[in-house]
PDB file of C-alpha atoms in Angstrom:
ATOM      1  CA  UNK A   1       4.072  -7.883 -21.475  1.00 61.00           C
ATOM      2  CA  UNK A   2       0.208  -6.572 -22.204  1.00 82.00           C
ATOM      3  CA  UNK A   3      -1.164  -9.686 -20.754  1.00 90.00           C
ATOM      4  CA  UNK A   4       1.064  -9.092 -17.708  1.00 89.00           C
ATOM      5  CA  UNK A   5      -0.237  -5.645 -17.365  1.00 88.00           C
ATOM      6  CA  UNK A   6      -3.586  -6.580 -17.719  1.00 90.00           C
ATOM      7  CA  UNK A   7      -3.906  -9.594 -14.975  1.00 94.00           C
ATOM      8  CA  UNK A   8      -1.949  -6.634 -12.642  1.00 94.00           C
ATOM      9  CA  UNK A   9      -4.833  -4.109 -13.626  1.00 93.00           C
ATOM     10  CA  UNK A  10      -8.017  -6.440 -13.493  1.00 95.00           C
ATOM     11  CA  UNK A  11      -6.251  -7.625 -10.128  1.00 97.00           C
ATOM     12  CA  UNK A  12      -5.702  -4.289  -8.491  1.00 96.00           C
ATOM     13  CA  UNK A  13      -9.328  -3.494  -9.570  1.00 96.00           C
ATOM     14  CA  UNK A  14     -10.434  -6.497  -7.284  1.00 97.00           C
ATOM     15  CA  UNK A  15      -8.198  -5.217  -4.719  1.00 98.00           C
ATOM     16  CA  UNK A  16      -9.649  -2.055  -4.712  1.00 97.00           C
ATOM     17  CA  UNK A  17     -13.473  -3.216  -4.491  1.00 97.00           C
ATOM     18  CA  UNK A  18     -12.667  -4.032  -0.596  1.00 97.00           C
ATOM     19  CA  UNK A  19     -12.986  -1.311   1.168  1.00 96.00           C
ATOM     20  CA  UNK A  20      -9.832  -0.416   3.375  1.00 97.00           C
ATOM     21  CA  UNK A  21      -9.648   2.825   5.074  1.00 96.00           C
ATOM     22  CA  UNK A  22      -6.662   2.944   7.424  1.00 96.00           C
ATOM     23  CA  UNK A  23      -7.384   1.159  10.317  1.00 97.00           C
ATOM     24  CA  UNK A  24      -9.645  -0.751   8.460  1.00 97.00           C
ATOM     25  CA  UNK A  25      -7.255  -2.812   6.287  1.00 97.00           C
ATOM     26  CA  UNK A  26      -8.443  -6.654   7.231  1.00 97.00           C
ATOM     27  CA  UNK A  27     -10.369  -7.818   4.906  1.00 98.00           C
ATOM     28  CA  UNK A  28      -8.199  -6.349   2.334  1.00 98.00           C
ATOM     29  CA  UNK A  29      -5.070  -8.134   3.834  1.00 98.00           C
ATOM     30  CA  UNK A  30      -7.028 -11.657   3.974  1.00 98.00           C
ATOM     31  CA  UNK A  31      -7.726 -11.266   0.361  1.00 98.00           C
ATOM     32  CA  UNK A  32      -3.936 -10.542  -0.231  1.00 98.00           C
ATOM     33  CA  UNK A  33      -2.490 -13.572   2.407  1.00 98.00           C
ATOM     34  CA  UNK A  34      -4.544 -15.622   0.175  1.00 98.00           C
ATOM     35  CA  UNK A  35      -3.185 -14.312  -2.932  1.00 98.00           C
ATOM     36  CA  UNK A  36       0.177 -15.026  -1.597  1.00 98.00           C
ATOM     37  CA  UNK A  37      -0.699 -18.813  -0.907  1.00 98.00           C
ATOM     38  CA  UNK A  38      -1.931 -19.037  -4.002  1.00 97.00           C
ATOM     39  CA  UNK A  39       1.057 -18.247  -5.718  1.00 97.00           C
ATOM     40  CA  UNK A  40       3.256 -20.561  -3.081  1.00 97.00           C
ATOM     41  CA  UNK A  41       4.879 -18.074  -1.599  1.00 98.00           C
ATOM     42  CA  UNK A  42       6.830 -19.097   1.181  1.00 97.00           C
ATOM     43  CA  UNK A  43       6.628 -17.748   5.497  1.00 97.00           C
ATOM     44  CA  UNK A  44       3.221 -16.370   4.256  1.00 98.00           C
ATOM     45  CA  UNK A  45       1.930 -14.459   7.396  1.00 98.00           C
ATOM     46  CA  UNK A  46      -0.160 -11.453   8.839  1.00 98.00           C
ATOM     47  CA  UNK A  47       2.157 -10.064  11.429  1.00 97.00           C
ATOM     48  CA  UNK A  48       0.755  -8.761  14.751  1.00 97.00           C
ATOM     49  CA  UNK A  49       0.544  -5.378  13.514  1.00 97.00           C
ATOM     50  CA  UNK A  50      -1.839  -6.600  10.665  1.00 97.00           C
ATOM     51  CA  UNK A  51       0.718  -6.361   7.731  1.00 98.00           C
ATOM     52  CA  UNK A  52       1.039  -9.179   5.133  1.00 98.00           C
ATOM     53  CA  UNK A  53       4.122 -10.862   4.625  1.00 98.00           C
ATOM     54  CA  UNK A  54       5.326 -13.764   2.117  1.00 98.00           C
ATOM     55  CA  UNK A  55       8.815 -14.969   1.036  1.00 97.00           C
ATOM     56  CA  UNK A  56      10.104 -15.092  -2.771  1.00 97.00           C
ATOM     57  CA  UNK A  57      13.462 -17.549  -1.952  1.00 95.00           C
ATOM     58  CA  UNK A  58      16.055 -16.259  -4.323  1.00 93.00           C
ATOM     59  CA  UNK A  59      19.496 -18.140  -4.736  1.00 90.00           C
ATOM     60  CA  UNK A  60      22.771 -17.708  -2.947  1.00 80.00           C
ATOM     61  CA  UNK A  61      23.078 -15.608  -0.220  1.00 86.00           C
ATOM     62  CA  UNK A  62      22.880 -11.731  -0.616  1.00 92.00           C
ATOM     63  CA  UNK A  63      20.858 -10.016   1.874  1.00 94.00           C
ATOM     64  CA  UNK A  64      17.189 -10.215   1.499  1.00 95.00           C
ATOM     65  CA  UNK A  65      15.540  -7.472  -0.715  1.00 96.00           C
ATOM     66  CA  UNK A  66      11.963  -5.727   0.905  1.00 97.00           C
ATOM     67  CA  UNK A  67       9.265  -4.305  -1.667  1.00 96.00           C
ATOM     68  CA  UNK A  68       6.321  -3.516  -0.004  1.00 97.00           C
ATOM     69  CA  UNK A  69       3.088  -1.581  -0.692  1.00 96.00           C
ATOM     70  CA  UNK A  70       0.546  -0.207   1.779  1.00 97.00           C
ATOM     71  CA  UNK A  71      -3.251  -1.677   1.560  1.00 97.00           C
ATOM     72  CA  UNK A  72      -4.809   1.336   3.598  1.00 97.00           C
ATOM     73  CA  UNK A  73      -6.391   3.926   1.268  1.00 95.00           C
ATOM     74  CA  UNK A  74      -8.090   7.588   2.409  1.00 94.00           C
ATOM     75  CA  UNK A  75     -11.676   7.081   1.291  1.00 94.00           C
ATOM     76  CA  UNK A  76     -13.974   6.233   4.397  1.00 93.00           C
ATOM     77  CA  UNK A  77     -15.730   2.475   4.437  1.00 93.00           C
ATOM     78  CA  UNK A  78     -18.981   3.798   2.767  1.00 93.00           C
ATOM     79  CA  UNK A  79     -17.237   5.534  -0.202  1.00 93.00           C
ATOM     80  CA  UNK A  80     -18.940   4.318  -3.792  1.00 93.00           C
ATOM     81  CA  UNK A  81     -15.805   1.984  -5.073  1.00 94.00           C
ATOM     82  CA  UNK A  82     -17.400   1.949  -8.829  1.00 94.00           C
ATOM     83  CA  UNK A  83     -15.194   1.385 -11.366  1.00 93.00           C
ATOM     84  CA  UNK A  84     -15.349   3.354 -14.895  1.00 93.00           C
ATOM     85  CA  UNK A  85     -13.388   1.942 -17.941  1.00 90.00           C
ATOM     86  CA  UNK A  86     -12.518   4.291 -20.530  1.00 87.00           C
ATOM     87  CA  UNK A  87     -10.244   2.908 -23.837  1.00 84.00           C
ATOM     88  CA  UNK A  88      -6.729   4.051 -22.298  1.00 83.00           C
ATOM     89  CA  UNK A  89      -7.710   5.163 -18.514  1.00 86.00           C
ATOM     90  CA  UNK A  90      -9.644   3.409 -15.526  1.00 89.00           C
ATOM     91  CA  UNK A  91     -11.219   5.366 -12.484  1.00 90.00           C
ATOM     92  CA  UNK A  92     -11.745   4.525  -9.777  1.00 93.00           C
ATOM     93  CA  UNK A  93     -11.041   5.542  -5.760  1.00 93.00           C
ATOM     94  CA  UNK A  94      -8.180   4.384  -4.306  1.00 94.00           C
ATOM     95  CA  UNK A  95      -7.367   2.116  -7.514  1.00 94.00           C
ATOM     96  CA  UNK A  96      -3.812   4.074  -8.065  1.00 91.00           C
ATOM     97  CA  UNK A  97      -2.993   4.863  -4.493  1.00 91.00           C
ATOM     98  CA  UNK A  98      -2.569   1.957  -3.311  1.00 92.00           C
ATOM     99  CA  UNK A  99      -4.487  -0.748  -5.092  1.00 96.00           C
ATOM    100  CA  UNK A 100      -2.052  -0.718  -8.297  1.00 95.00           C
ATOM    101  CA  UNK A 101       1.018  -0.938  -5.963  1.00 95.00           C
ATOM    102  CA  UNK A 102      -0.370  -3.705  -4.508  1.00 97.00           C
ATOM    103  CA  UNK A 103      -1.712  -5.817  -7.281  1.00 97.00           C
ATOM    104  CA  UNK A 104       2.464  -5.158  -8.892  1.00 95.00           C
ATOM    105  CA  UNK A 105       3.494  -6.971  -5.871  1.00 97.00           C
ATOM    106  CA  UNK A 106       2.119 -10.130  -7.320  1.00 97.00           C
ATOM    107  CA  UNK A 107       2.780  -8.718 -10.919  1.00 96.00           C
ATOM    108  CA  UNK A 108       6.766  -8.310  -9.917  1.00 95.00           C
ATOM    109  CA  UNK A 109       6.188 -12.736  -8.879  1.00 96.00           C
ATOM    110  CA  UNK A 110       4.318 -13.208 -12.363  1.00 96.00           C
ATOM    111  CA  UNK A 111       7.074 -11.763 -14.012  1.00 95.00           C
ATOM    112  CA  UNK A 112       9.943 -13.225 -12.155  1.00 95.00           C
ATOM    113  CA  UNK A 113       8.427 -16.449 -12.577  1.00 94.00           C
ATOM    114  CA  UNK A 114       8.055 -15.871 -16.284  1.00 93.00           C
ATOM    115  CA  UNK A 115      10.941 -15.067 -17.089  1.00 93.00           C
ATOM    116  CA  UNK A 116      12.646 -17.621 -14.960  1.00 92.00           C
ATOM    117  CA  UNK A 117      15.244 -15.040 -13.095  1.00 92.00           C
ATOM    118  CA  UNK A 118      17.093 -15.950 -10.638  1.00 89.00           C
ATOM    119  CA  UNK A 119      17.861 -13.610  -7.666  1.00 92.00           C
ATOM    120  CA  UNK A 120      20.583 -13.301  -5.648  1.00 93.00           C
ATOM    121  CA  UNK A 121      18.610 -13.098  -2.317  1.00 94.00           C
ATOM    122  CA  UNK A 122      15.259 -13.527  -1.258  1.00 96.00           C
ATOM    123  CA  UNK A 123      13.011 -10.664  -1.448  1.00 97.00           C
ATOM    124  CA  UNK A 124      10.289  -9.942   1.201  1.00 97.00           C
ATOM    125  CA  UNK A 125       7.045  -9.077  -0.441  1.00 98.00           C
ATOM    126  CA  UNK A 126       5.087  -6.438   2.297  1.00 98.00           C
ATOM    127  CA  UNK A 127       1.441  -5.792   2.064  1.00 98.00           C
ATOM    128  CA  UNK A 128       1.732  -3.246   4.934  1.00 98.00           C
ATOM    129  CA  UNK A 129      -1.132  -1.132   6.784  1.00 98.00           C
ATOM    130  CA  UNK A 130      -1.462   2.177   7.973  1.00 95.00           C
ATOM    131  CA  UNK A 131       0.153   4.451   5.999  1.00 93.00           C
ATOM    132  CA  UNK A 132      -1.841   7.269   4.812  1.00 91.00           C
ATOM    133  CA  UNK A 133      -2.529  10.109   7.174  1.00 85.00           C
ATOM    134  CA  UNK A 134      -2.997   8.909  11.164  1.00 85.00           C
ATOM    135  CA  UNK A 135      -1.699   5.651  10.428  1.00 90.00           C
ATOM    136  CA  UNK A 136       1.609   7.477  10.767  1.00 88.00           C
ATOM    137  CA  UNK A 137       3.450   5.189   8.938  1.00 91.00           C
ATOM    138  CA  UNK A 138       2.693   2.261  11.697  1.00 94.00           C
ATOM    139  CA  UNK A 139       3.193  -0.758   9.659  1.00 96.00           C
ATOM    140  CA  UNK A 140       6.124  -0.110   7.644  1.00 95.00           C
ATOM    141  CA  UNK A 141       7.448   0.739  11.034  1.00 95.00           C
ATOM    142  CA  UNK A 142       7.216  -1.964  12.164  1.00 97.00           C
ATOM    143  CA  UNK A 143       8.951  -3.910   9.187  1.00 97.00           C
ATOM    144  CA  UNK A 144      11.935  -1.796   9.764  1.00 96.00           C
ATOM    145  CA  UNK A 145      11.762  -2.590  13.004  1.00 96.00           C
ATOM    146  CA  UNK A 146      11.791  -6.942  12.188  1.00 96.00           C
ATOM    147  CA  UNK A 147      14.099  -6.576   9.296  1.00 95.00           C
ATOM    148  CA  UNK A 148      15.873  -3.753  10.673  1.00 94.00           C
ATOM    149  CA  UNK A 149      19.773  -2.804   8.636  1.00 92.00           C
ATOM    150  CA  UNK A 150      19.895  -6.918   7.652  1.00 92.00           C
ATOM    151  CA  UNK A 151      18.448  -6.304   4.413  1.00 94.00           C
ATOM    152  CA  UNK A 152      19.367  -5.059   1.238  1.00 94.00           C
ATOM    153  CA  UNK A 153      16.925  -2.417   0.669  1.00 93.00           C
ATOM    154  CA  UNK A 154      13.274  -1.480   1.225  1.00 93.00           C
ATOM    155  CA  UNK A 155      11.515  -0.314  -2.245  1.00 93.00           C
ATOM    156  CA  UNK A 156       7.842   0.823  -2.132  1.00 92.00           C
ATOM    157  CA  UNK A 157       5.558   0.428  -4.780  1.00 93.00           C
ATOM    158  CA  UNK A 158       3.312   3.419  -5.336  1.00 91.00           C
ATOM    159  CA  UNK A 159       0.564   2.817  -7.906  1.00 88.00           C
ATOM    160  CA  UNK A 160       0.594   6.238  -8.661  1.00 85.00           C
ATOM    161  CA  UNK A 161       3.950   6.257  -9.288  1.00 77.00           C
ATOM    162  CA  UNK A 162       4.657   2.714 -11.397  1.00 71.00           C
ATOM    163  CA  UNK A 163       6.849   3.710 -13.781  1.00 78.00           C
ATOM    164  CA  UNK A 164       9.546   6.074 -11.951  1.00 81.00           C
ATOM    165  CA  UNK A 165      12.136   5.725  -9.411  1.00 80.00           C
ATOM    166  CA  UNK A 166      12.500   7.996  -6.667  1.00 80.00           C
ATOM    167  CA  UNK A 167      15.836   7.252  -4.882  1.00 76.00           C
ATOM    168  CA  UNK A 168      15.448   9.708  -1.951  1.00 74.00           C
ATOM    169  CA  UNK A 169      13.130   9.134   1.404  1.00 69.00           C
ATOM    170  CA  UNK A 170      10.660  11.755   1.674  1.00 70.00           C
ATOM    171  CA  UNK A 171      11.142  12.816   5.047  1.00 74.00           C
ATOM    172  CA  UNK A 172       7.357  12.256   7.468  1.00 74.00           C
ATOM    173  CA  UNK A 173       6.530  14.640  10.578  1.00 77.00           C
ATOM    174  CA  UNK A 174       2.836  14.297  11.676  1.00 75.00           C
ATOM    175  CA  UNK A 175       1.362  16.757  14.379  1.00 78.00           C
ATOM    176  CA  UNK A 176      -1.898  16.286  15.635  1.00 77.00           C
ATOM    177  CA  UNK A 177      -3.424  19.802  16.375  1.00 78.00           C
ATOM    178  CA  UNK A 178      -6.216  20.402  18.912  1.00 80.00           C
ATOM    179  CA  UNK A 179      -7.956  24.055  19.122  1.00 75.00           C
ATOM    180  CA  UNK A 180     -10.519  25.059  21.684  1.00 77.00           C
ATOM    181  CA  UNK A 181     -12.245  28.499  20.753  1.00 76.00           C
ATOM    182  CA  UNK A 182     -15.423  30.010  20.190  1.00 73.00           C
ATOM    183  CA  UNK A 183     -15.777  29.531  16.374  1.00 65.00           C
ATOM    184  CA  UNK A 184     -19.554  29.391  15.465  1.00 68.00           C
ATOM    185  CA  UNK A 185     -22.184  28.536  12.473  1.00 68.00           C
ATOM    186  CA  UNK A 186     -20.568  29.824   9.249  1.00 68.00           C
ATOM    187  CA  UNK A 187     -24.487  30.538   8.701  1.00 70.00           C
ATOM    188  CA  UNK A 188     -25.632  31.736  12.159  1.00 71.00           C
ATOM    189  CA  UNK A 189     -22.452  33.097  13.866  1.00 75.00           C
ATOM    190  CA  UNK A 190     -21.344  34.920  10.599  1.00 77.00           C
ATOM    191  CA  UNK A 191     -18.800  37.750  10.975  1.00 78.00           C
ATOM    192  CA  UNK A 192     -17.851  36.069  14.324  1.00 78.00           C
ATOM    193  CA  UNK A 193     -13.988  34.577  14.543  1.00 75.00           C
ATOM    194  CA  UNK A 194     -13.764  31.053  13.202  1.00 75.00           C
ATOM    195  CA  UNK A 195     -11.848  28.181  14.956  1.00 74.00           C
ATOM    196  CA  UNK A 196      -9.454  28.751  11.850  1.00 74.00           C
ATOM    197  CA  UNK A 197      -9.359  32.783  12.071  1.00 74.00           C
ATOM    198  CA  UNK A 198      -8.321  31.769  16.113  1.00 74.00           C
ATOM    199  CA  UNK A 199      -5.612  29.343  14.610  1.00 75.00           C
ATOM    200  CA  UNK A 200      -4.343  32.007  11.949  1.00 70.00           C
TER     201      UNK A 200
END
């Protein structure tokens, strides 16, 4: 199992060298299509909305299962993606969220494969864009949208969250806020109203 875990971690750590700020995700989901043609995945694809998509055939014929994990991190394209090792911990931006949940996409195959199971059903493995902040969710939207209620279940991997299980959907509203006011200098207009005093 520690050599499993450590081809995931040295894999999400190349994952999270290429810079992917949402909206930015490309080069990050070439690397990934790739990986999943490497592997011999099957119906590899990048969808229309930019998401990565490969087939693990399972046997018999439950519904398919969908694990996906988005490739879109917050840290802008110039953001120093240095790495730092320490004996029980690595650092570095956007390596747990999303990175990790990424690389365990291909860890979950390694392990499958390993251990020679069996599924029921095929599962649907989802590199998918956009999800942090103004992405709004956009490309797991619009795998619920292709797969719709014909599947089994969607699970999302969370590299900050490998290890637990949160049954529950966490419920999204986004509002985009624009003010107009006065606001100022903090420096040079000081002891003026600022844009946030108008919007308190």
């Amino acid at each position: 199992m520690s050599e499993l875990i450590d081809r995931v971690v040295e894999l999400a750590v190349q994952i999270q060298q290429i810079p992917a700020p949402t909206f930015h995700e490309e080069k990050r989901a070439e690397f990934i299509h790739k990986l999943f043609l490497k592997e011999g995945l099957q119906d590899v694809c990048i969808d229309d909305t930019g998401n990565v998509l490969a087939r693990f055939p399972g046997k018999g014929e439950a519904k398919p299962l969908i694990i996906s994990a988005h490739m879109d991190t917050v840290f802008p394209l110039e953001t120093d993606l240095g790495v730092k090792w320490g004996i029980e911990l690595i650092h570095g931006p956007g390596l747990g969220d999303n990175s990790m949940g990424v690389a365990a996409l291909l860890g979950l195959v390694w392990s499958l494969r390993e251990r020679e199971i069996q599924l029921r059903g095929d599962v649907w493995l989802v590199a998918n864009i956009a999800e942090e902040g103004l992405g709004d969710l956009r490309g797991m939207k619009a795998v619920v949208d292709h797969f719709g209620e014909k599947v089994r279940a969607y699970l999302v991997l969370e590299g900050l969250a490998l290890g637990h299980v949160y049954h529950r959907a966490v419920g999204v509203k986004r509002y985009r806020v624009t003010a107009r006011t006065a606001g100022g200098h903090s420096w040079s207009d000081y002891g003026h109203p600022s844009a946030v005093h108008e919007l308190a």
